[in-house]
PDB file of C-alpha atoms in Angstrom:
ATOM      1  CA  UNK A   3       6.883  28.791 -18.812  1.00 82.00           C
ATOM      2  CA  UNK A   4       2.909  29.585 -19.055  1.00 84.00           C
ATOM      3  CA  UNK A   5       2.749  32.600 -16.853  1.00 86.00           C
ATOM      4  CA  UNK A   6       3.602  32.395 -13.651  1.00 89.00           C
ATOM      5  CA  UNK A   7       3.784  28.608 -14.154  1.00 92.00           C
ATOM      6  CA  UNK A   8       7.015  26.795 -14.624  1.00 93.00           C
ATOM      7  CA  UNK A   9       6.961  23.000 -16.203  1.00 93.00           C
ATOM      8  CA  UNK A  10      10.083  21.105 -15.096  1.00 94.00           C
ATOM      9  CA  UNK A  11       9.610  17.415 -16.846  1.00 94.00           C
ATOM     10  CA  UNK A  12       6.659  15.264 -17.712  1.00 93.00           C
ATOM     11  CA  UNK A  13       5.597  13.249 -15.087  1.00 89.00           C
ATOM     12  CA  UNK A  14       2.724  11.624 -16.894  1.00 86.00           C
ATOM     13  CA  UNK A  15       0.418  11.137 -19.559  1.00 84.00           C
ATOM     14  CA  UNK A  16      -2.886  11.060 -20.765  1.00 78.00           C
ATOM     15  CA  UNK A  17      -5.378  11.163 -23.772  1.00 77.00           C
ATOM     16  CA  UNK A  18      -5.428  14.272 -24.314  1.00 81.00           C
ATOM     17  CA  UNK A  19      -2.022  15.749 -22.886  1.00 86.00           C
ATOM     18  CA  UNK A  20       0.735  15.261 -20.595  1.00 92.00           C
ATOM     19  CA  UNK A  21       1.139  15.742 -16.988  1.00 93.00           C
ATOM     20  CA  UNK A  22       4.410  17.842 -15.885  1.00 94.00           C
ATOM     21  CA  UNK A  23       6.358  18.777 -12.090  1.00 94.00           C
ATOM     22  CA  UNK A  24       5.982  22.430 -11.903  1.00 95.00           C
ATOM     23  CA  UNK A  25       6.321  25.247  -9.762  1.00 94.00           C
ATOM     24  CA  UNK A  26       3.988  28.387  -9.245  1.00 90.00           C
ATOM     25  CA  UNK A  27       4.365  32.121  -8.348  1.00 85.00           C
ATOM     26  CA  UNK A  28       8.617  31.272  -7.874  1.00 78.00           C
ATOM     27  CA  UNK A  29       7.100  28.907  -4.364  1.00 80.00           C
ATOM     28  CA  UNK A  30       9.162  26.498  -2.763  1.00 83.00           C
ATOM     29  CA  UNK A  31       7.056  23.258  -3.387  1.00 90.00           C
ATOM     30  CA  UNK A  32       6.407  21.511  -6.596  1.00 94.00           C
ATOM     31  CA  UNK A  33       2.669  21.068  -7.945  1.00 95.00           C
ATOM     32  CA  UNK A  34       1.440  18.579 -10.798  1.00 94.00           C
ATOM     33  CA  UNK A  35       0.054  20.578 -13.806  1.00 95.00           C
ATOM     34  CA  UNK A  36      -2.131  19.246 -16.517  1.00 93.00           C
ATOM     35  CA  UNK A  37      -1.526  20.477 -20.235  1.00 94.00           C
ATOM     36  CA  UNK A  38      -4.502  19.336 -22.318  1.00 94.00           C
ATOM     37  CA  UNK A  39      -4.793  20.152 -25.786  1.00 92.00           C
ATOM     38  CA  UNK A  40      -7.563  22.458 -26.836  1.00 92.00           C
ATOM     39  CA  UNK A  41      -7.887  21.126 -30.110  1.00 91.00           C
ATOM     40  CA  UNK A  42      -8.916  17.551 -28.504  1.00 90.00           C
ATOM     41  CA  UNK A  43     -10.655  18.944 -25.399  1.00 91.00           C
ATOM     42  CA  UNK A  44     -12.969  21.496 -26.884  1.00 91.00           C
ATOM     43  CA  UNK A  45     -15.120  18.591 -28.569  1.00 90.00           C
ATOM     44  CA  UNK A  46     -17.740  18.068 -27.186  1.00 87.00           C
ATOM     45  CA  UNK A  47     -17.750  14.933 -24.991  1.00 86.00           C
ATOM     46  CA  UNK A  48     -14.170  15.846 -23.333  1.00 88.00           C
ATOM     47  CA  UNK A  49     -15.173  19.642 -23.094  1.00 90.00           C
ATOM     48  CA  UNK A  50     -18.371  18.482 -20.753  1.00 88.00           C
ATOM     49  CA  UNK A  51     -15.907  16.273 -18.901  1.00 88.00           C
ATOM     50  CA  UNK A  52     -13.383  18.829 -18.172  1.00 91.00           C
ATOM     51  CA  UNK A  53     -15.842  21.928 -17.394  1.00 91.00           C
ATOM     52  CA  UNK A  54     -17.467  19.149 -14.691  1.00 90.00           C
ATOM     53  CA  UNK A  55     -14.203  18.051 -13.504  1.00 91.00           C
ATOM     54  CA  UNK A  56     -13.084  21.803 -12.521  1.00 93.00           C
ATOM     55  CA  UNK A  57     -16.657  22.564 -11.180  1.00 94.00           C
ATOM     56  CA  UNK A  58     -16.951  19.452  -8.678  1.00 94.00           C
ATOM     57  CA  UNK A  59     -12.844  20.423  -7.818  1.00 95.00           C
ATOM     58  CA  UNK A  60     -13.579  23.404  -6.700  1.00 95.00           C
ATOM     59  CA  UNK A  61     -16.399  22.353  -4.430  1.00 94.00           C
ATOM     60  CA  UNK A  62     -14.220  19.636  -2.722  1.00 96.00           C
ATOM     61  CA  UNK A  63     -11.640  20.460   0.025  1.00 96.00           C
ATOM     62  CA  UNK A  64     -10.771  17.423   1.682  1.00 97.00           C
ATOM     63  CA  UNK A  65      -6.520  16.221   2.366  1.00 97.00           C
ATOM     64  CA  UNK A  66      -7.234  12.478   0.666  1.00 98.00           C
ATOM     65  CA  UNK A  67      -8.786  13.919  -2.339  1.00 97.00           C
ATOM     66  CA  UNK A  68      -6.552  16.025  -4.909  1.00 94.00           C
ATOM     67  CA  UNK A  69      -6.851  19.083  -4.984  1.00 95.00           C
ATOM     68  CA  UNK A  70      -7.128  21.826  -8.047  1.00 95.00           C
ATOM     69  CA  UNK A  71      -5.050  24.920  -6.761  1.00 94.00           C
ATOM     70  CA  UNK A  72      -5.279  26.859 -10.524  1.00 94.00           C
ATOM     71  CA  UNK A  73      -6.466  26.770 -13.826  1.00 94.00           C
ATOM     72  CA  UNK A  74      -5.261  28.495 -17.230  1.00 93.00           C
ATOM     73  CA  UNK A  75      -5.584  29.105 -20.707  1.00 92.00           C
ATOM     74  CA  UNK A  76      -3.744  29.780 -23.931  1.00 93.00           C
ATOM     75  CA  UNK A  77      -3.959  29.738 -26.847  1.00 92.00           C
ATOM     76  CA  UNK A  78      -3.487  25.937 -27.617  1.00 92.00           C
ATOM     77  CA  UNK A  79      -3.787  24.455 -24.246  1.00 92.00           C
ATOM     78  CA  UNK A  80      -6.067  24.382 -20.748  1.00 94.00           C
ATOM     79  CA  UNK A  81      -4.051  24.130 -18.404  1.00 95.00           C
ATOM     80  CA  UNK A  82      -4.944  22.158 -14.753  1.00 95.00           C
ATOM     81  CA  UNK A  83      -2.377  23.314 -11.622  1.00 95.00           C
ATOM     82  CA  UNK A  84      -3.289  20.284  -9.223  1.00 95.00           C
ATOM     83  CA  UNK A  85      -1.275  19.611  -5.633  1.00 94.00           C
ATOM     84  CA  UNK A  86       2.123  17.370  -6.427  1.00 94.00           C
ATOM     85  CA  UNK A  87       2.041  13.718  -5.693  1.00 95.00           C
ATOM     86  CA  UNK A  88       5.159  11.953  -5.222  1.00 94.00           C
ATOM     87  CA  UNK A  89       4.014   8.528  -5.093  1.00 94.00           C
ATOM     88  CA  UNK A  90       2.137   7.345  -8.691  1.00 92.00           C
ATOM     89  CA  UNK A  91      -1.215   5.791  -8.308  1.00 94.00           C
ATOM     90  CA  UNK A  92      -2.275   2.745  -6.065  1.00 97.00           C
ATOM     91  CA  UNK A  93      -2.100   0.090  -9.142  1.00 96.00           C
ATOM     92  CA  UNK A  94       1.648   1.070  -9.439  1.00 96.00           C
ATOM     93  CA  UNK A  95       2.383   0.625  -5.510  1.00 97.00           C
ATOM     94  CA  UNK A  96       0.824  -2.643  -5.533  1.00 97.00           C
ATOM     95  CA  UNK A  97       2.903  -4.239  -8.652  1.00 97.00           C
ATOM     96  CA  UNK A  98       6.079  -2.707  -7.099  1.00 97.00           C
ATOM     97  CA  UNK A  99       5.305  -3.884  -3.968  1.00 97.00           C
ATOM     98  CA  UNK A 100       4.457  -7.364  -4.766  1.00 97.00           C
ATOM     99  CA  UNK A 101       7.696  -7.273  -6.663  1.00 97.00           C
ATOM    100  CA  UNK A 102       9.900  -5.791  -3.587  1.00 97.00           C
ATOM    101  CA  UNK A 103       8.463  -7.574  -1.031  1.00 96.00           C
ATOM    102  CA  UNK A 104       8.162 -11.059  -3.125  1.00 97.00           C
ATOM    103  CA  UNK A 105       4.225 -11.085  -1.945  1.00 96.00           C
ATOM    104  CA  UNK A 106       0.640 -11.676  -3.610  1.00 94.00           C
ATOM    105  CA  UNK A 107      -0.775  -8.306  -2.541  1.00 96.00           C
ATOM    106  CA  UNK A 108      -0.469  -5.408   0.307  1.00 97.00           C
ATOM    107  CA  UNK A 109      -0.904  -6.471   4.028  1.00 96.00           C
ATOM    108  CA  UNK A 110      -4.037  -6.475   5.884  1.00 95.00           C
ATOM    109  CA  UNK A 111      -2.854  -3.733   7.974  1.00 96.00           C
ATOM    110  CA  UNK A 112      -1.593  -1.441   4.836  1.00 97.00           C
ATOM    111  CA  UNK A 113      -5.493  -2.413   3.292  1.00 96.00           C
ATOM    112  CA  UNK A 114      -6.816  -1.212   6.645  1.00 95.00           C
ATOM    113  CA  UNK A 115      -5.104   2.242   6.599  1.00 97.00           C
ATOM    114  CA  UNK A 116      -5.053   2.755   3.450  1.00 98.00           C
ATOM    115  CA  UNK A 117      -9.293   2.124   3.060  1.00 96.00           C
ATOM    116  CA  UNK A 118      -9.651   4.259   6.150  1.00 96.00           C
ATOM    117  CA  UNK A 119      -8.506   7.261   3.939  1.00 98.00           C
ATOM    118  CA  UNK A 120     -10.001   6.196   1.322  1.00 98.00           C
ATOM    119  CA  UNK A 121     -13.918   5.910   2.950  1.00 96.00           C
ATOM    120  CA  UNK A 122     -13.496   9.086   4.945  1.00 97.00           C
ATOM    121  CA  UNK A 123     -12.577  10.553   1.546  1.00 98.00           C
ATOM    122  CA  UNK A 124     -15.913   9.139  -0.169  1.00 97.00           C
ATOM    123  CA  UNK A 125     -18.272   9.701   3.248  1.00 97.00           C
ATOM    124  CA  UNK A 126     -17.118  13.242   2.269  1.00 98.00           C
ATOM    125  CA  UNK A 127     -18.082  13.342  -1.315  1.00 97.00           C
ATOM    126  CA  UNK A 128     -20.835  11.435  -0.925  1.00 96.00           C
ATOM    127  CA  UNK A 129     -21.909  13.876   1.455  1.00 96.00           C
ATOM    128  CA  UNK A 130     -22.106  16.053  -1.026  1.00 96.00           C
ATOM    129  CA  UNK A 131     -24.252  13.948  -3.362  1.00 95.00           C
ATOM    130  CA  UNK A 132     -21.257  13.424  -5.093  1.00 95.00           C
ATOM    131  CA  UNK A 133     -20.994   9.974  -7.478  1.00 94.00           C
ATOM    132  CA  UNK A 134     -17.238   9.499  -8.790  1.00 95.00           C
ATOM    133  CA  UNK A 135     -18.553   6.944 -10.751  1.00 92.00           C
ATOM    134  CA  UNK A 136     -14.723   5.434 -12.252  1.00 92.00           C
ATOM    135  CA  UNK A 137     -13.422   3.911  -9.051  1.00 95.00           C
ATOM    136  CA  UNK A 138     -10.237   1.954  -9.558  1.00 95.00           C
ATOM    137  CA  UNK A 139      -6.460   1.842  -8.283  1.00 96.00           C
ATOM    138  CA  UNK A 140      -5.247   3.522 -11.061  1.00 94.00           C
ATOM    139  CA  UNK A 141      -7.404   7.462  -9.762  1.00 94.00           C
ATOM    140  CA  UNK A 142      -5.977   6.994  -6.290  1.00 96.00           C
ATOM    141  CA  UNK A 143      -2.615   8.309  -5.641  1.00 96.00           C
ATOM    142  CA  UNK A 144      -0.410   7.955  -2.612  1.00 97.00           C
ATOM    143  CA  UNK A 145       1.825  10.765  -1.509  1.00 97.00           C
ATOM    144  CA  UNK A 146       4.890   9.671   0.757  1.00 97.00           C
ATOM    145  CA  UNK A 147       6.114  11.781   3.294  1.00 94.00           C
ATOM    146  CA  UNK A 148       9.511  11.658   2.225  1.00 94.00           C
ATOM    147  CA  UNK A 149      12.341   9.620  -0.161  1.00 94.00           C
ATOM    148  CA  UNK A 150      12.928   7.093   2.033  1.00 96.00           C
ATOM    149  CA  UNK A 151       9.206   5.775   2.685  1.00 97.00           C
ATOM    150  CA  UNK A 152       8.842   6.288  -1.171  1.00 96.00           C
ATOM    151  CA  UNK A 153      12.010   3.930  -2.383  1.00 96.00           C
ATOM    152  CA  UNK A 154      10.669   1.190   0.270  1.00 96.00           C
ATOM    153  CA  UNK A 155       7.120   1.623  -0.277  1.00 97.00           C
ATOM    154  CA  UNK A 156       6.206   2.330   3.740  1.00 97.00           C
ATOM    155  CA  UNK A 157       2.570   2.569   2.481  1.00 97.00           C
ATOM    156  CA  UNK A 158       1.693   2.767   6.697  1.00 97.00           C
ATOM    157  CA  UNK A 159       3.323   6.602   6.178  1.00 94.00           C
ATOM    158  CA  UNK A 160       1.745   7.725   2.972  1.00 97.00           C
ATOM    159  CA  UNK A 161      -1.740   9.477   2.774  1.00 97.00           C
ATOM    160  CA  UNK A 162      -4.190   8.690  -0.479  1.00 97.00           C
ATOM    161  CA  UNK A 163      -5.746  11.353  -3.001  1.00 97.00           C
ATOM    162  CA  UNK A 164      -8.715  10.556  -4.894  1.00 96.00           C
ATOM    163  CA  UNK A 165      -7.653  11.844  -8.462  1.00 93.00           C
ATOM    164  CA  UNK A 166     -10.048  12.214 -11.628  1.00 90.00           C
ATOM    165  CA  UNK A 167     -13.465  13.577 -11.139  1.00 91.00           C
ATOM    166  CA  UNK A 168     -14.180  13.627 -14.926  1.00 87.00           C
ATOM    167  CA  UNK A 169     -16.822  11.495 -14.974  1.00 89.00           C
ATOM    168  CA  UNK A 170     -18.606  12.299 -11.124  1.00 92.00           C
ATOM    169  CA  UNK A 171     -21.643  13.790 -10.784  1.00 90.00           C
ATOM    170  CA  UNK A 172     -24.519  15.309  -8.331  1.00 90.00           C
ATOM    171  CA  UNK A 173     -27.807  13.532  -7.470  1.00 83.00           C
ATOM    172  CA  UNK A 174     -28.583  10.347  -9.484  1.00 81.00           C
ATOM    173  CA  UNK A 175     -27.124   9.087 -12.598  1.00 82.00           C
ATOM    174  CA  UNK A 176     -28.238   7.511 -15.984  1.00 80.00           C
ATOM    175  CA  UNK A 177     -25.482   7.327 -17.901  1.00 79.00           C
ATOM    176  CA  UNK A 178     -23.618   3.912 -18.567  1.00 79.00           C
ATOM    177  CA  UNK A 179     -19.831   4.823 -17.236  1.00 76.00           C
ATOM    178  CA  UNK A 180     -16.716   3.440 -15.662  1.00 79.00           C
ATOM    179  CA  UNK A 181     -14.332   0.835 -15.724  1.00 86.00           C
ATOM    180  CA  UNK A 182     -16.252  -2.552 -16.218  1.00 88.00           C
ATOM    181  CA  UNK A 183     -13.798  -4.543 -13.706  1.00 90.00           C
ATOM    182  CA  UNK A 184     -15.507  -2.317 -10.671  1.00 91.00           C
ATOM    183  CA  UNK A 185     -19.027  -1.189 -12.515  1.00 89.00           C
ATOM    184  CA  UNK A 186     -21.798  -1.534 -10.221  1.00 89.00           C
ATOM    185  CA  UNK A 187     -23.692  -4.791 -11.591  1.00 88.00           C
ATOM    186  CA  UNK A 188     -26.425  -3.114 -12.080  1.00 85.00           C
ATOM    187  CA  UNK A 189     -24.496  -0.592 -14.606  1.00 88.00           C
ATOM    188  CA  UNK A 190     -22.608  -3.780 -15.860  1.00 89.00           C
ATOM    189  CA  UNK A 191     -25.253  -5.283 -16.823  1.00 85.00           C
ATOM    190  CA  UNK A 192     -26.763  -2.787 -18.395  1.00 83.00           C
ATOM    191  CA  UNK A 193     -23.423  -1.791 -20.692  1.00 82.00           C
ATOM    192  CA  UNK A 194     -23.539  -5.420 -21.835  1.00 83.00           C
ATOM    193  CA  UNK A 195     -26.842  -5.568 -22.967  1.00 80.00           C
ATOM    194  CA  UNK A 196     -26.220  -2.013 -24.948  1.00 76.00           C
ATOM    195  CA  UNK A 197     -23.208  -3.789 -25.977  1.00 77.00           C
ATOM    196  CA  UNK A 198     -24.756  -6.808 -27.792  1.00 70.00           C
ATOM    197  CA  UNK A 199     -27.519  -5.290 -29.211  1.00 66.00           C
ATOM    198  CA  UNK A 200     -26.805  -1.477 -29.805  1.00 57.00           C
ATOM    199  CA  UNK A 201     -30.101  -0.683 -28.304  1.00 56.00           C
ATOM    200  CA  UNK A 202     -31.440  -0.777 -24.431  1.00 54.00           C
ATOM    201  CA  UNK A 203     -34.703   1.110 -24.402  1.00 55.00           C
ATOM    202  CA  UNK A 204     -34.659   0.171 -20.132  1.00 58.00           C
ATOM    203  CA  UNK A 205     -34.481   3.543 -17.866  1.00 62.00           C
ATOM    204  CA  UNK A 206     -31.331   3.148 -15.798  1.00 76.00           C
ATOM    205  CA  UNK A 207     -31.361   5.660 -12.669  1.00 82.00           C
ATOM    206  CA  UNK A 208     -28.589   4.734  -9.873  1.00 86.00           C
ATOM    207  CA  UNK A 209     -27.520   6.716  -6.834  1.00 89.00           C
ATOM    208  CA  UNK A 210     -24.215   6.714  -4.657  1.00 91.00           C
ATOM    209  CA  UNK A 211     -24.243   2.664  -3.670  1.00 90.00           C
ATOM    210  CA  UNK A 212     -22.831   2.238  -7.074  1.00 91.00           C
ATOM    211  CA  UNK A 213     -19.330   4.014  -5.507  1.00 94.00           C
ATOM    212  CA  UNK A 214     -19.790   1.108  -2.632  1.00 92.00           C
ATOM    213  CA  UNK A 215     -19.712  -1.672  -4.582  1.00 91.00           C
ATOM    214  CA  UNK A 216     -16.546  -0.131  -6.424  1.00 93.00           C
ATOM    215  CA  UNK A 217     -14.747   0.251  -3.508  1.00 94.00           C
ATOM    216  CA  UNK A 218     -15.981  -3.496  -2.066  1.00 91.00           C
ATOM    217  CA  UNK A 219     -13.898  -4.528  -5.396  1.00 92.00           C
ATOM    218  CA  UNK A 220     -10.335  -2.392  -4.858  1.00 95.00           C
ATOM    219  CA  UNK A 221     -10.579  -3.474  -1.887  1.00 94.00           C
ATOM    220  CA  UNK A 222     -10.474  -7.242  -2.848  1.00 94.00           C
ATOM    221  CA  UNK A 223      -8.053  -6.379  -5.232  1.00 95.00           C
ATOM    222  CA  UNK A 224      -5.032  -5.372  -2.741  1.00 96.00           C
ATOM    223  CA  UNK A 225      -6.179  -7.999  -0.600  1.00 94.00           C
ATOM    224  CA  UNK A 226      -5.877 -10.266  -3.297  1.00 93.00           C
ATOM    225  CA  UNK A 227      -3.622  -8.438  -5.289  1.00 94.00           C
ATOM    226  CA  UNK A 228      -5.834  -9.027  -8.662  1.00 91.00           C
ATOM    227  CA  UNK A 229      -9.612  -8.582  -9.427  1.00 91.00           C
ATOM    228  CA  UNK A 230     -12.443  -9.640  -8.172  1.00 90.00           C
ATOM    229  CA  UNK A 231     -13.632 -12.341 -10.750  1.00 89.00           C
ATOM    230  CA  UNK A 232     -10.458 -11.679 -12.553  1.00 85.00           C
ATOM    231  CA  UNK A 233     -12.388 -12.497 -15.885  1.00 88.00           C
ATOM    232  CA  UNK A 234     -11.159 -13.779 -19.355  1.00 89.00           C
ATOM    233  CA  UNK A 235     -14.069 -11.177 -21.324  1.00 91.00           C
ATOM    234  CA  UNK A 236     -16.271  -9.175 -20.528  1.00 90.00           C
ATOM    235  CA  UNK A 237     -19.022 -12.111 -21.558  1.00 91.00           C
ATOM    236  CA  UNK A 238     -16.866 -13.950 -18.780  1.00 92.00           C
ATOM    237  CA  UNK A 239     -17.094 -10.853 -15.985  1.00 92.00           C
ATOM    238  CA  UNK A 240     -21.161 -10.555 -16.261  1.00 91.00           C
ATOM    239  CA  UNK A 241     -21.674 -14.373 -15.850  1.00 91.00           C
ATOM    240  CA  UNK A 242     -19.562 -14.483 -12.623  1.00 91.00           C
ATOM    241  CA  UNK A 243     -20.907 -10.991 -11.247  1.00 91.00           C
ATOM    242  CA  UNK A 244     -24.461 -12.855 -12.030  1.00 89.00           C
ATOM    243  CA  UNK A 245     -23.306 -16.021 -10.788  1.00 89.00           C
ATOM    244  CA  UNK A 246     -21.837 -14.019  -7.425  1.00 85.00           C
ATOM    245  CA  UNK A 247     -19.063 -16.504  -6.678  1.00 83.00           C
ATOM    246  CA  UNK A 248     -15.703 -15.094  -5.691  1.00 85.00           C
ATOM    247  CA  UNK A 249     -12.599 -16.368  -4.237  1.00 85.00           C
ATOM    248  CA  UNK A 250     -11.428 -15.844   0.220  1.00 86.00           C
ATOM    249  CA  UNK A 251      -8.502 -17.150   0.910  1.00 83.00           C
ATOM    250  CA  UNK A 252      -8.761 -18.966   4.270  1.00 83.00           C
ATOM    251  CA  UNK A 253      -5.438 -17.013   4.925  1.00 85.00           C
ATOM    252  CA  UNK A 254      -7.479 -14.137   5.413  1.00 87.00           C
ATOM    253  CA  UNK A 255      -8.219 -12.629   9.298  1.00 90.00           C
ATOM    254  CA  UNK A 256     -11.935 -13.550  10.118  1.00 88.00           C
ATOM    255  CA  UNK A 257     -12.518  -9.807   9.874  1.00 88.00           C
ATOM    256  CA  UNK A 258     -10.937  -8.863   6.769  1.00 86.00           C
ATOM    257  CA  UNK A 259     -13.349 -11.928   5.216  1.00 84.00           C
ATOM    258  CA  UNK A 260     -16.278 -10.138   7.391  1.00 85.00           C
ATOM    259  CA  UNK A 261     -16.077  -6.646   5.862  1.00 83.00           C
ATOM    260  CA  UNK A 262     -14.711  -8.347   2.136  1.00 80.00           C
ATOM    261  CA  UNK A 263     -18.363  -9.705   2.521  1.00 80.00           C
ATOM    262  CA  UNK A 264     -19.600  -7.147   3.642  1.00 75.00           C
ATOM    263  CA  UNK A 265     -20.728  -7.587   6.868  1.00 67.00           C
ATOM    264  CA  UNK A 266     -18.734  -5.236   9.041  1.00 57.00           C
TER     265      UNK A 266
END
């Protein structure tokens, strides 16, 4: 007990701590709080990350992005008191429902509704001049509305939070960050020239469309039910971003392929 917090069990965990179902204030309702380790988090680099992650939190109220309800300190550990998700994160749905439902990837019609939530949540942010910058399945989570829709995955009655804001920021970026597999090109390219020779002298600015193209590629991906280029290294990912050749499978409804290709 940390206050007038209560941790129940761990429900997940991270670099720098461990995620546990808690209650608050004796309430009837169950919240997700974050224990991180002040030891790791007051360097430098994670410090920055955290202090930015609380700051954009608090500026965000929207239902399909998750939202910070409390934060504490002690003397070993910050502590983040974030609304409970009962689902796990998008990449987890889609493996467990490929396995369940002995299929390649979600529906077209659980794609539709679930990018619906997911683009009203970013036309929010963004209008904010708000970059996530690290979209990927894994910081989207999907809260069911009860046990029953959970245990058969009835993704058609779950709603979608937008989860880590470590790495957003306001107005344009510079910095060369995110997950590779759904990095802008431009940023791609960039991290694997600074890759191979230590050095890139270039200026790199960017601005929100670097969020679009990430969501172009989760999209794909629970179409598809694996990456866009689905590459062997990351030598292998910038030729075939350069090279701009993807798979469509002719299975595909004439619009899904329109908006895949973006243009919808």
């Amino acid at each position: 007990k940390v206050g007038d917090i209560t941790l129940i069990k761990p429900i997940g965990e991270g670099q720098y701590g461990v995620v546990y179902k808690s209650t608050k204030d004796g309430r009837q309702e169950y919240f997700a709080t974050k224990v991180l380790k002040r030891e790791e988090m007051d360097r430098p680099g994670p410090k920055k990350h955290l202090i930015n992650e609380i700051k954009i939190l608090r500026e965000l109220d929207h239902p399909n992005i998750y939202k910070l309800v409390d934060t504490k300190m002690t003397e070993k550990n910050y502590l983040l008191v974030m609304e409970y998700v009962n689902g796990g994160c998008l990449s987890e749905c889609l493996e467990k429902y490929k396995k369940k439902y002995n299929a390649s990837s979600f529906t077209e019609e659980i794609v539709q509704y679930l990018m619906r939530q997911i683009i009203n949540a970013f036309e929010y942010i963004h209008g904010k001049n708000i970059m996530h910058r690290d979209i990927k399945l894994e910081n989207i989570m999907v809260n069911f509305k009860n046990e029953n829709d959970k245990n058969n995955l009835n993704l058609l009655n779950a709603q979608i939070k937008i989860i880590d804001f470590g790495l957003a920021i306001k107005g344009f970026g510079k910095t060369i960050l995110g997950s590779p597999l759904n990095m802008d090109p431009l940023i791609l390219n960039r991290y694997h020239k600074s890759l191979a020779s230590h050095v890139c002298k270039d200026i790199l600015i960017y601005d929100l469309k670097i969020d679009i193209w990430s969501l172009g590629a989760i999209c794909y991906q629970m179409l598809i039910g694996k990456s866009v280029f689905n590459p062997s290294s990351l030598d292998d990912l910038v030729k075939k971003v350069e090279d701009g050749y993807y798979r469509v499978p002719t299975s595909l409804s004439r619009e899904i392929v329109s908006f895949i290709n973006g243009k919808s």
